[in-house]
Coordinates of C-alpha atoms and ligand atoms in Angstrom, one line a residue:
N1 CA -12.0 48.6 60.6
Q2 CA -11.8 45.9 63.3
Y3 CA -13.0 43.4 60.7
S4 CA -10.4 44.7 58.2
S5 CA -7.5 43.9 60.4
E6 CA -9.0 40.5 61.3
I7 CA -9.2 39.7 57.6
E8 CA -5.7 41.0 56.9
S9 CA -4.1 39.0 59.7
F10 CA -6.0 35.8 58.8
S11 CA -3.8 32.9 57.7
S12 CA -4.3 29.2 57.7
T13 CA -3.7 26.1 55.7
N14 CA -6.4 24.1 57.5
P15 CA -9.3 23.6 55.1
A16 CA -11.9 23.6 58.0
E17 CA -10.6 26.9 59.3
I18 CA -10.6 28.4 55.8
E19 CA -14.2 27.3 55.4
Q20 CA -15.1 28.9 58.7
F21 CA -13.6 32.2 57.5
R22 CA -15.7 32.0 54.3
I23 CA -18.9 31.5 56.2
R24 CA -18.1 34.3 58.7
F25 CA -17.4 36.9 56.1
L26 CA -18.8 35.8 52.8
G27 CA -21.6 33.4 53.7
S28 CA -25.3 34.1 53.0
K29 CA -25.6 35.2 56.7
G30 CA -22.1 36.6 56.8
I31 CA -20.7 40.0 57.8
V32 CA -20.4 41.3 54.3
K33 CA -24.1 40.5 53.6
E34 CA -25.1 42.0 57.0
L35 CA -23.3 45.3 56.2
F36 CA -24.8 45.5 52.7
D37 CA -28.3 45.0 54.3
A38 CA -27.6 47.9 56.8
F39 CA -26.3 50.0 53.9
R40 CA -29.8 50.1 52.4
E41 CA -31.0 52.0 55.5
V42 CA -28.5 54.9 55.4
S43 CA -29.2 58.3 53.7
N44 CA -28.3 58.9 50.1
E45 CA -25.7 61.4 51.2
E46 CA -23.8 58.8 53.3
K47 CA -24.2 56.1 50.6
K48 CA -21.7 57.8 48.3
T49 CA -18.8 57.4 50.8
L50 CA -20.0 54.3 52.6
G51 CA -20.6 52.4 49.3
K52 CA -17.0 52.8 48.3
V53 CA -15.7 51.6 51.7
L54 CA -18.1 48.7 51.7
N55 CA -17.0 47.5 48.2
E56 CA -13.4 47.7 49.2
F57 CA -14.1 45.7 52.3
K58 CA -15.9 43.0 50.3
Q59 CA -13.1 42.8 47.8
L60 CA -10.6 42.5 50.7
A61 CA -12.5 39.5 52.2
E62 CA -12.8 37.8 48.8
A63 CA -9.2 38.3 47.8
K64 CA -8.0 36.9 51.2
Y65 CA -10.3 33.9 51.0
K66 CA -9.1 33.1 47.4
A67 CA -5.4 33.4 48.4
V68 CA -5.6 31.3 51.5
F69 CA -7.8 28.7 49.8
E70 CA -5.5 28.3 46.8
H71 CA -2.4 28.1 49.0
S72 CA -3.9 25.5 51.2
N73 CA -5.0 23.4 48.2
S74 CA -1.6 23.4 46.6
L75 CA 0.0 22.3 49.8
N76 CA -2.5 19.5 50.2
T77 CA -2.1 18.1 46.7
N78 CA 1.6 18.2 46.9
S79 CA 1.9 16.6 50.2
K80 CA -0.5 13.7 49.6
P81 CA 1.8 11.3 47.7
V82 CA 4.7 12.0 50.1
N83 CA 2.5 11.0 53.1
K84 CA 1.3 7.8 51.4
L85 CA 4.6 6.6 50.0
D86 CA 6.3 4.1 52.4
L87 CA 9.9 3.9 51.2
S88 CA 10.6 0.9 53.4
L89 CA 8.3 -1.4 51.5
P90 CA 9.9 -3.8 48.9
G91 CA 9.4 -2.7 45.3
T92 CA 7.1 -4.4 42.7
G93 CA 9.1 -6.8 40.6
I94 CA 9.2 -6.2 36.8
D95 CA 8.7 -9.4 34.8
I96 CA 11.2 -9.4 31.9
G97 CA 10.8 -11.8 29.0
S98 CA 13.1 -14.6 28.1
R99 CA 14.3 -16.0 24.8
H100 CA 12.1 -18.7 23.3
P101 CA 13.7 -22.2 23.8
L102 CA 13.8 -22.7 20.0
A103 CA 15.6 -19.4 19.6
L104 CA 18.1 -20.4 22.3
V105 CA 18.9 -23.7 20.5
R106 CA 19.0 -22.0 17.1
R107 CA 21.5 -19.4 18.5
E108 CA 23.6 -22.2 20.0
I109 CA 23.7 -24.2 16.7
V110 CA 24.6 -21.0 14.7
E111 CA 27.4 -20.3 17.2
I112 CA 28.9 -23.8 16.9
F113 CA 28.9 -23.7 13.1
S114 CA 30.2 -20.2 13.0
K115 CA 33.4 -21.5 14.8
L116 CA 33.9 -23.7 11.7
G117 CA 33.5 -20.8 9.3
F118 CA 29.8 -21.3 8.4
T119 CA 27.8 -18.1 7.7
V120 CA 24.0 -17.7 8.0
S121 CA 21.9 -17.6 4.9
E122 CA 18.1 -16.9 4.8
G123 CA 15.4 -17.1 2.1
P124 CA 11.6 -16.7 1.6
E125 CA 9.1 -19.0 3.3
I126 CA 6.8 -18.7 0.2
E127 CA 8.7 -20.4 -2.6
D128 CA 8.4 -21.7 -6.1
D129 CA 8.5 -25.3 -7.2
W130 CA 12.0 -24.9 -8.7
H131 CA 13.6 -24.0 -5.4
I132 CA 11.7 -26.4 -3.2
F133 CA 11.7 -29.5 -5.5
S134 CA 12.9 -29.3 -9.1
A135 CA 16.4 -27.9 -8.6
L136 CA 16.8 -30.4 -5.8
N137 CA 16.3 -33.4 -8.1
F138 CA 12.9 -34.4 -6.9
P139 CA 11.3 -36.6 -9.5
E140 CA 8.0 -35.4 -10.9
E141 CA 6.0 -38.0 -9.1
H142 CA 7.8 -37.7 -5.7
P143 CA 5.4 -38.0 -2.8
A144 CA 6.8 -34.9 -1.1
R145 CA 5.3 -32.9 -3.9
D146 CA 1.9 -34.4 -3.1
M147 CA -0.9 -32.3 -1.6
Q148 CA -0.6 -34.5 1.5
D149 CA 2.7 -32.9 2.5
T150 CA 2.9 -29.5 0.9
F151 CA 0.8 -26.4 1.5
F152 CA 0.2 -25.1 -2.0
I153 CA -0.6 -21.5 -2.5
K154 CA -1.0 -21.5 -6.3
K155 CA -1.1 -24.4 -8.7
D156 CA 0.5 -23.3 -12.0
A157 CA 1.4 -26.0 -14.5
E158 CA 3.1 -23.5 -16.8
N159 CA 5.3 -21.4 -14.5
G160 CA 5.5 -23.8 -11.6
D161 CA 3.5 -24.1 -8.4
I162 CA 3.9 -21.7 -5.5
A163 CA 4.0 -23.2 -2.0
L164 CA 5.1 -22.8 1.6
R165 CA 8.6 -24.3 1.7
T166 CA 8.8 -27.8 3.2
H167 CA 12.5 -27.5 4.0
T168 CA 15.2 -24.8 3.9
S169 CA 17.1 -26.7 1.2
S170 CA 15.4 -24.0 -1.0
V171 CA 17.9 -21.5 0.5
Q172 CA 20.8 -23.8 -0.5
V173 CA 19.6 -23.6 -4.1
R174 CA 19.3 -19.8 -3.9
L175 CA 22.8 -19.5 -2.4
M176 CA 24.4 -21.6 -5.1
E177 CA 22.5 -19.9 -7.9
Q178 CA 23.6 -16.5 -6.7
G179 CA 27.3 -17.0 -6.1
K180 CA 30.4 -19.0 -6.9
P181 CA 32.0 -21.8 -4.7
P182 CA 33.3 -22.2 -2.1
F183 CA 30.0 -22.1 -0.1
R184 CA 30.0 -22.7 3.6
A185 CA 26.7 -21.6 5.2
I186 CA 23.8 -22.8 7.4
M187 CA 20.2 -21.9 6.8
P188 CA 17.9 -21.6 9.8
G189 CA 14.2 -21.0 9.2
R190 CA 10.6 -22.0 9.5
V191 CA 9.2 -24.7 7.3
Y192 CA 5.7 -26.0 6.7
R193 CA 4.2 -29.5 6.2
N194 CA 0.6 -30.6 6.0
E195 CA 0.5 -32.9 9.0
A196 CA -2.1 -33.4 11.7
I197 CA -1.0 -31.6 14.9
S198 CA 0.0 -33.9 17.7
A199 CA 2.6 -34.2 20.4
R200 CA 5.1 -35.5 17.8
A201 CA 4.2 -33.5 14.6
H202 CA 3.1 -30.0 13.7
C203 CA 2.1 -28.2 10.5
F204 CA 5.2 -26.0 10.9
F205 CA 8.5 -26.4 12.5
H206 CA 12.0 -25.0 12.4
Q207 CA 15.1 -26.3 10.5
I208 CA 18.7 -25.6 10.2
E209 CA 20.3 -26.9 7.1
G210 CA 23.9 -26.6 6.1
L211 CA 25.9 -26.7 2.9
Y212 CA 29.6 -26.9 2.2
V213 CA 30.7 -26.9 -1.4
D214 CA 34.4 -26.6 -2.5
E215 CA 37.0 -28.6 -4.4
K216 CA 37.6 -32.1 -3.0
V217 CA 35.0 -32.0 -0.2
S218 CA 34.5 -35.6 0.9
F219 CA 32.2 -37.7 3.1
A220 CA 35.0 -37.7 5.7
D221 CA 34.6 -33.9 6.0
L222 CA 30.9 -34.4 6.4
K223 CA 31.3 -36.9 9.2
Q224 CA 33.9 -34.9 11.1
T225 CA 31.9 -31.7 10.9
L226 CA 28.8 -33.3 12.2
F227 CA 30.7 -35.2 14.9
Y228 CA 32.3 -31.9 16.1
F229 CA 28.8 -30.3 16.1
V230 CA 27.3 -33.0 18.4
Q231 CA 30.3 -32.9 20.8
E232 CA 29.8 -29.2 21.2
L233 CA 26.1 -29.3 21.6
Y234 CA 25.5 -32.4 23.7
G235 CA 28.9 -32.7 25.4
T236 CA 32.2 -34.4 24.6
G237 CA 31.9 -38.1 24.4
T238 CA 28.4 -38.2 23.0
K239 CA 28.3 -41.2 20.6
V240 CA 27.0 -40.9 17.0
R241 CA 26.2 -43.3 14.3
F242 CA 25.4 -43.0 10.6
R243 CA 22.8 -45.1 8.8
P244 CA 22.4 -45.2 5.0
S245 CA 19.4 -43.3 3.8
Y246 CA 17.9 -41.7 0.8
F247 CA 17.2 -38.1 -0.3
P248 CA 16.7 -37.0 -3.9
F249 CA 19.3 -34.2 -3.5
T250 CA 22.2 -36.2 -1.9
E251 CA 24.1 -39.3 -3.0
P252 CA 25.2 -41.1 -0.9
S253 CA 22.7 -40.1 1.8
A254 CA 22.7 -40.9 5.5
E255 CA 20.8 -40.2 8.7
M256 CA 22.8 -39.5 11.9
D257 CA 21.7 -40.8 15.3
I258 CA 23.1 -39.8 18.6
E259 CA 23.1 -41.8 21.8
C260 CA 20.0 -40.7 23.6
S261 CA 21.0 -37.9 25.9
I262 CA 18.0 -38.4 28.2
C263 CA 18.5 -42.1 29.1
K264 CA 22.2 -42.2 28.1
G265 CA 21.6 -45.2 25.9
D266 CA 19.6 -47.3 28.3
G267 CA 16.3 -46.9 26.4
C268 CA 13.5 -44.5 27.2
Q269 CA 10.4 -43.1 25.7
M270 CA 12.3 -40.5 23.7
C271 CA 14.5 -43.1 21.9
K272 CA 11.7 -45.7 22.1
G273 CA 14.0 -48.0 24.0
S274 CA 16.7 -48.3 21.3
G275 CA 19.2 -46.0 23.0
W276 CA 19.6 -44.0 19.8
V277 CA 17.8 -40.9 18.4
E278 CA 17.8 -39.7 14.9
I279 CA 18.8 -36.0 14.8
L280 CA 19.5 -35.2 11.2
G281 CA 19.7 -36.1 7.5
C282 CA 22.8 -35.6 5.4
G283 CA 24.7 -36.6 2.4
M284 CA 27.0 -35.6 -0.5
V285 CA 25.2 -33.0 -2.7
D286 CA 24.0 -34.9 -5.8
P287 CA 25.9 -33.7 -8.9
N288 CA 22.6 -33.0 -10.6
V289 CA 21.8 -30.4 -8.0
L290 CA 25.1 -28.7 -8.5
E291 CA 24.6 -28.6 -12.2
N292 CA 21.0 -27.3 -11.8
C293 CA 22.5 -24.4 -9.8
G294 CA 25.1 -23.7 -12.4
I295 CA 28.1 -25.3 -10.6
D296 CA 30.6 -27.5 -12.4
S297 CA 30.1 -30.9 -10.7
K298 CA 33.4 -32.2 -12.1
K299 CA 35.4 -29.6 -10.3
Y300 CA 33.3 -29.2 -7.2
S301 CA 31.8 -31.5 -4.6
G302 CA 29.9 -30.8 -1.4
F303 CA 28.0 -32.0 1.5
A304 CA 24.6 -30.9 3.0
F305 CA 22.7 -31.7 6.1
G306 CA 19.4 -30.7 7.7
M307 CA 17.9 -31.0 11.2
G308 CA 14.7 -29.9 13.0
I309 CA 15.4 -27.5 15.8
E310 CA 12.4 -28.8 17.8
R311 CA 13.9 -32.3 17.8
I312 CA 17.3 -30.9 19.0
A313 CA 15.6 -28.9 21.7
N314 CA 13.4 -31.8 22.8
L315 CA 16.5 -33.9 23.5
K316 CA 18.3 -31.0 25.2
Y317 CA 15.5 -29.9 27.4
E318 CA 13.5 -33.2 27.7
I319 CA 10.4 -31.7 26.2
K320 CA 7.9 -34.4 25.2
D321 CA 5.2 -32.4 23.5
L322 CA 6.0 -30.3 20.4
R323 CA 2.9 -28.2 20.9
L324 CA 4.4 -26.5 23.9
F325 CA 6.7 -24.6 21.6
S326 CA 3.8 -22.7 19.9
E327 CA 1.3 -22.3 22.8
N328 CA 3.1 -19.2 24.4
D329 CA 2.5 -20.4 27.9
V330 CA 4.8 -18.2 30.0
R331 CA 5.1 -20.9 32.7
F332 CA 6.7 -23.1 30.1
L333 CA 8.7 -20.3 28.3
K334 CA 10.3 -18.7 31.4
Q335 CA 12.0 -22.0 32.4
Y336 CA 14.6 -21.5 29.7
T337 CA 17.5 -19.1 30.0
S338 CA 20.9 -18.8 28.6
N339 CA 23.5 -16.2 27.9
L340 CA 23.1 -16.7 24.2
Ligands
LIG1 N1 15.9 -31.3 3.4 C1 15.9 -32.5 4.3 C2 14.6 -32.5 5.0 O1 13.9 -31.5 5.1 C3 17.0 -32.6 5.2 C4 18.3 -32.8 4.5 C5 19.1 -31.7 4.2 C6 18.8 -34.0 4.2 C7 20.3 -31.9 3.5 C8 20.0 -34.2 3.6 C9 20.8 -33.1 3.3 O2 14.2 -33.6 5.5

């Protein structure tokens, strides 16, 4: 009876006290064990009534222990993190990614041309001979078709070879085949050439080509469009010059240089001392190409241009090694930010 009231009034959240309670009543030398031992000594008559009382006493002790133990446990697990969390400490920073410098430059170029009404056109990286070479007026024996430059996937004399595209001019062909003039679009995308990897060359790079076909498009339109583009990208006052050149798909053809933006024309490693850097190839679309794509070359004329995004980015960010673009070193990548 005395023990019963002690058990009933017991309450604690302290694990050590609770363990004490268990040992005192339920332990192998505890009170419950002691009473059961004594129970064996009493007469059979008394056992009937005492047995019931003893069992109730044992259950009371066990139930109390269980309740107190569980309550204390739940308190302790809940309170642990609260005790450990120091809200005055500064938080751990979350590293967020940044756009790849090539993506930044691509977006900037797309933005500039979109102001002039150019839309974006895309096409497959695995192409057939027609779209990479034949439709673009490449002669049968042209060196660009050679194994040296092109990654061939399938050689097929009857239906035409299948290869990784060497330029996005293939998208110009697809665009012209599928629609009617006027065309005013740029074609960003990855292209592949079989070259040894070095600081200045890679087996893949990124291009943006452009095409403008309509009635009465002239070389003056070409010059003014590209001049505007350079002023927007490298700043007003950037000088440009055109040099005659050759491409199978344009006639006449030119290459455009800009005044080296790194040394401002004084001569550096990037422009190899000349003060000028070539940034793109361009020209008036060859009438043969228009006809190959089902366009009346008597009625329509057009210009096209193509540039490597890596080259544009090198000049903009003064990056001297092309390989940095594809190594995914975050120390390099996270230097470039922009709101584009
Ligand atoms: N397709 C050419 C290249 O990859 C670039 C170019 C495009 C030149 C359009 C002239 C006109 O080198």
